[in-house]
Amino acid sequence: MAAIHLSNPVTDLYGVGPSAEEKLAKLDIYTIYDLIAFIPWRYDDWSKVGTIGSFDMTDRIDDSTGYDLSFRGTVMTNPSVNITSRKKPLTFFVSDGTGRIKLTFFNSPYLSGKFSVGDECFIHGQVTLFNGQMQMVNPYIEKAEKIADDALVRPVYHLTAGLTSSNISKWVSTALKLCGDELLSCIPLSIAEQKGFVSPKEAYMMAHFPASLEDARRAREQLAYEELILLGIGMKLYSSGHGVKEIAEQVIPSGPNAISRDLAARWNQIKSNLGFTLTSDQTAAFRDVQTDLMSTTPMNRLIQGDVGSGKTMVAALSMLITALMGKQAVLLAPTSVLATQHYKTISALMKNSGMEPVLLLGKTKASEKAEIKDKIAAGEAKVIIGTHALLTDDISFNDLALVIADEQHRFGVKQREKLLFKDEGKDGTIKSVHNLVMTATPIPRTLAMVIYGDMATSVIREKPKGRQEITTWFVNSKKSKAIEEMMSVKLAAGEQVYIVCAKIDKDETEAGSDYLVGEPVGGDESVTSVFDMKKQVDSMSNLSQYKSAVLYGSMKEKDKLETMERFIAGDIKILISTTVIEVGVDNPNANVMIIMDADRFGLSTLHQLRGRIGRGDKKSYCLLVSESRSELALSRMKMMCESSDGFELAEKDLELRGPGDFYGTRQHGIPTLRAANLYTDMKIATEATEAVNKIIEQGGEEAERLNESIKKMFELRFARKMEQL
Ligand code: ADP
Ligand code: MG
């Protein structure tokens, strides 16, 4: 057999076939390294052994409530199958000297030959009452001599259907044996020594197969440290250009009389087209941008502001001032719906200014595209709006000075690089453009530092005046009659409604959406899909008279746009969609949003979705519908009902998510983390990256070692994924 390396596909491991490969891919695991890095998200501690007799079942709430118990006992009766019962359970009794308990197994006929009277066993499971008798159903059971005391901390992995924690354990164990030595440490020696860190291989051993919870905790800490260094430093090394001086054009001249009277008049025209005055946060953000545009150091600025806070207006003004100064500005939107909307807003702003924007989408007709590209190349088009279509190689700009990306996290890092249109100059400098990024997913400052490095931030906190608070309720579907009625009242008043579902149809979910790991209550089957909902709505006596339509990501662009336009025009009254509407859609007449299976979404997504309503002057309602009783889901719903502050919710979101949450990181446009928690480990992140930066700056042997191992490990672990993001 050929040697196996960290970069080999998981299928090179014995026992991982095509079906396992598919399941692992769902967990974002493709290579051996991915598998090793997939550390348990929690552990079951079976090491505290109890006794049957110490169990007091009198305070049980109901017969189905169970209590965890690990114990050692002796088999008292030979396993026998109850053939009169339909499910043919296998049962036998065990005793530990303090009491006896009945074990019941379904679908486990092999156990009958494995255990017999007198065997000493280790058992872990839930004790429940059945007909007044203590029993355990499908507990873990093993011969006592086979259970080492130090194997009683059991790893639990975030899983997808069809995989078990013991599958993962087995594969990881092999993977670590074969390639564990290829793992290079990316932590400075001085820090490793001070913190008592072990080699990466040992740390992974400890995380996957801990002897105690304390070992598991220490391993996770070390791996989080390493992961944050990899991300923080590796990202920088990877996105290159490091240390090279970059320059951009000075867009706005400084000094007295730099701006002609004619320009000033045109600028005033634009401002009067606004129709409102900017909020003070908008004014401050725009002033930040103007200051940046006066410099030849490329702007690298992030505008953070909640949905509806008026970021787009700041972006629009930034583009227009650039255009007035005779240079080109690009606005990139993640969807054609959004790009079209921006185009309309900006066209209105530019009325009577003597300039016109252009719009370039993937679906723009070839002849029209060619015309637009000519205009761009000739410098005739100065305000350019579009989607990814703008990133194709055959577009040449005349004098591009500013690139704005809306909802940045939707663009991958590599694409982001491309947007900056970096060009190598003669004198070793790199010619770049000013870069402005707008995001409505507020990123806590420390996290922004890790992801974007030294990006400057402007924050828009204050909302435009005249906005009404949105009332949010958490309800379960038993209230469907009441939900239906409230919808019909609003619809009768001429208003419109969004209904958001977690699935498109029976088995399709929206690509890239922020669903949580874990099984839905009542199984995946119970999740209401867009098409289920459409059927329901069309059959409800109060609602069927109103026109409804579906919207989801994989629809044809043309159909999506048309549906959106008809909804905004008021022709469609009820829009039933997936999270595609999360980004930027603006219909001030839609004041009700029903979010089905709300427990399936993260806080940030819920907040983004809710931001679609409350845009007009009418009272708005958001209904979160869920059957979930999980504590985590309930606390998210409670937060949503209590807060409308996106920043507060974002921080809470990170806090509620476990370490290495899959979707939380992806949402921010960074690759999956397995050990680090973006919220709780932020102090480590800053500490670790600062320490490494310092060493690398000083140079020397240790700097070289770190440089090399970080680059190598980053390539292996994250680089390919960055391309995919
Ligand atoms: P964001 O991009 O932050 O979600 P937008 O820029 O799309 O927000 O603004 C949301 C809505 O508020 C738009 O309809 C816009 O015209 C309006 N708006 C923006 N700024 C103001 C303001 N200062 N006063 C009143 N309305 C505003
Ligand atoms: Mg916007």
mmCIF file of N, CA and C and ligand atoms in Angstrom, residues 276-279 282 306-313 464 467 586 615, ligand 1:
data_model
loop_
_atom_site.group_PDB
_atom_site.id
_atom_site.type_symbol
_atom_site.label_atom_id
_atom_site.label_comp_id
_atom_site.label_asym_id
_atom_site.label_seq_id
_atom_site.Cartn_x
_atom_site.Cartn_y
_atom_site.Cartn_z
ATOM 1 N N PHE A 276 -33.733 62.908 2.046
ATOM 2 C CA PHE A 276 -33.691 62.907 3.508
ATOM 3 C C PHE A 276 -32.311 63.351 3.941
ATOM 4 N N THR A 277 -32.143 63.612 5.213
ATOM 5 C CA THR A 277 -30.800 63.933 5.666
ATOM 6 C C THR A 277 -30.182 62.687 6.274
ATOM 7 N N LEU A 278 -28.873 62.580 6.118
ATOM 8 C CA LEU A 278 -28.182 61.407 6.648
ATOM 9 C C LEU A 278 -28.247 61.422 8.171
ATOM 10 N N THR A 279 -28.285 60.241 8.758
ATOM 11 C CA THR A 279 -28.179 60.160 10.222
ATOM 12 C C THR A 279 -26.742 60.526 10.590
ATOM 13 N N GLN A 282 -24.334 57.825 9.673
ATOM 14 C CA GLN A 282 -24.076 57.778 8.224
ATOM 15 C C GLN A 282 -23.102 58.881 7.823
ATOM 16 N N ASP A 306 -26.405 47.462 10.964
ATOM 17 C CA ASP A 306 -27.519 46.557 10.963
ATOM 18 C C ASP A 306 -28.306 46.689 9.671
ATOM 19 N N VAL A 307 -29.089 45.676 9.359
ATOM 20 C CA VAL A 307 -29.976 45.780 8.200
ATOM 21 C C VAL A 307 -30.845 47.026 8.335
ATOM 22 N N GLY A 308 -30.931 47.783 7.252
ATOM 23 C CA GLY A 308 -31.794 48.952 7.261
ATOM 24 C C GLY A 308 -31.186 50.183 7.896
ATOM 25 N N SER A 309 -29.914 50.105 8.268
ATOM 26 C CA SER A 309 -29.304 51.254 8.930
ATOM 27 C C SER A 309 -28.859 52.315 7.921
ATOM 28 N N GLY A 310 -28.881 51.972 6.650
ATOM 29 C CA GLY A 310 -28.563 52.945 5.616
ATOM 30 C C GLY A 310 -27.138 52.865 5.090
ATOM 31 N N LYS A 311 -26.566 51.673 5.064
ATOM 32 C CA LYS A 311 -25.215 51.495 4.537
ATOM 33 C C LYS A 311 -25.164 51.772 3.039
ATOM 34 N N THR A 312 -26.209 51.272 2.349
ATOM 35 C CA THR A 312 -26.209 51.404 0.903
ATOM 36 C C THR A 312 -26.087 52.865 0.474
ATOM 37 N N MET A 313 -26.726 53.730 1.250
ATOM 38 C CA MET A 313 -26.663 55.151 0.920
ATOM 39 C C MET A 313 -25.236 55.676 1.026
ATOM 40 N N PRO A 464 -32.338 55.110 10.727
ATOM 41 C CA PRO A 464 -33.035 56.306 10.242
ATOM 42 C C PRO A 464 -34.304 56.549 11.070
ATOM 43 N N ARG A 467 -38.651 54.794 12.123
ATOM 44 C CA ARG A 467 -38.818 53.348 12.053
ATOM 45 C C ARG A 467 -39.575 52.853 13.273
ATOM 46 N N ASP A 586 -35.928 44.819 -0.427
ATOM 47 C CA ASP A 586 -36.552 45.983 0.211
ATOM 48 C C ASP A 586 -37.998 46.152 -0.259
ATOM 49 N N ARG A 615 -39.721 48.122 7.411
ATOM 50 C CA ARG A 615 -39.057 49.100 6.554
ATOM 51 C C ARG A 615 -39.988 50.250 6.178
HETATM 52 P P1 ADP B 1 -28.822 48.895 4.548
HETATM 53 O O1 ADP B 1 -28.076 48.810 3.257
HETATM 54 O O2 ADP B 1 -27.969 49.287 5.683
HETATM 55 O O3 ADP B 1 -29.644 47.676 4.836
HETATM 56 P P2 ADP B 1 -30.268 50.893 3.123
HETATM 57 O O4 ADP B 1 -29.191 51.829 2.754
HETATM 58 O O5 ADP B 1 -30.790 49.955 2.102
HETATM 59 O O6 ADP B 1 -29.873 50.084 4.422
HETATM 60 O O7 ADP B 1 -31.450 51.757 3.734
HETATM 61 C C1 ADP B 1 -32.664 51.168 4.125
HETATM 62 C C2 ADP B 1 -33.807 52.104 3.776
HETATM 63 O O8 ADP B 1 -33.709 53.302 4.551
HETATM 64 C C3 ADP B 1 -33.801 52.528 2.340
HETATM 65 O O9 ADP B 1 -35.145 52.502 1.873
HETATM 66 C C4 ADP B 1 -33.227 53.933 2.351
HETATM 67 O O10 ADP B 1 -33.743 54.719 1.329
HETATM 68 C C5 ADP B 1 -33.668 54.442 3.715
HETATM 69 N N1 ADP B 1 -32.727 55.396 4.327
HETATM 70 C C6 ADP B 1 -31.387 55.321 4.324
HETATM 71 N N2 ADP B 1 -30.850 56.350 5.025
HETATM 72 C C7 ADP B 1 -31.882 57.100 5.465
HETATM 73 C C8 ADP B 1 -31.978 58.314 6.250
HETATM 74 N N3 ADP B 1 -30.902 58.930 6.710
HETATM 75 N N4 ADP B 1 -33.214 58.780 6.519
HETATM 76 C C9 ADP B 1 -34.307 58.151 6.058
HETATM 77 N N5 ADP B 1 -34.289 57.029 5.323
HETATM 78 C C10 ADP B 1 -33.098 56.485 5.021
#
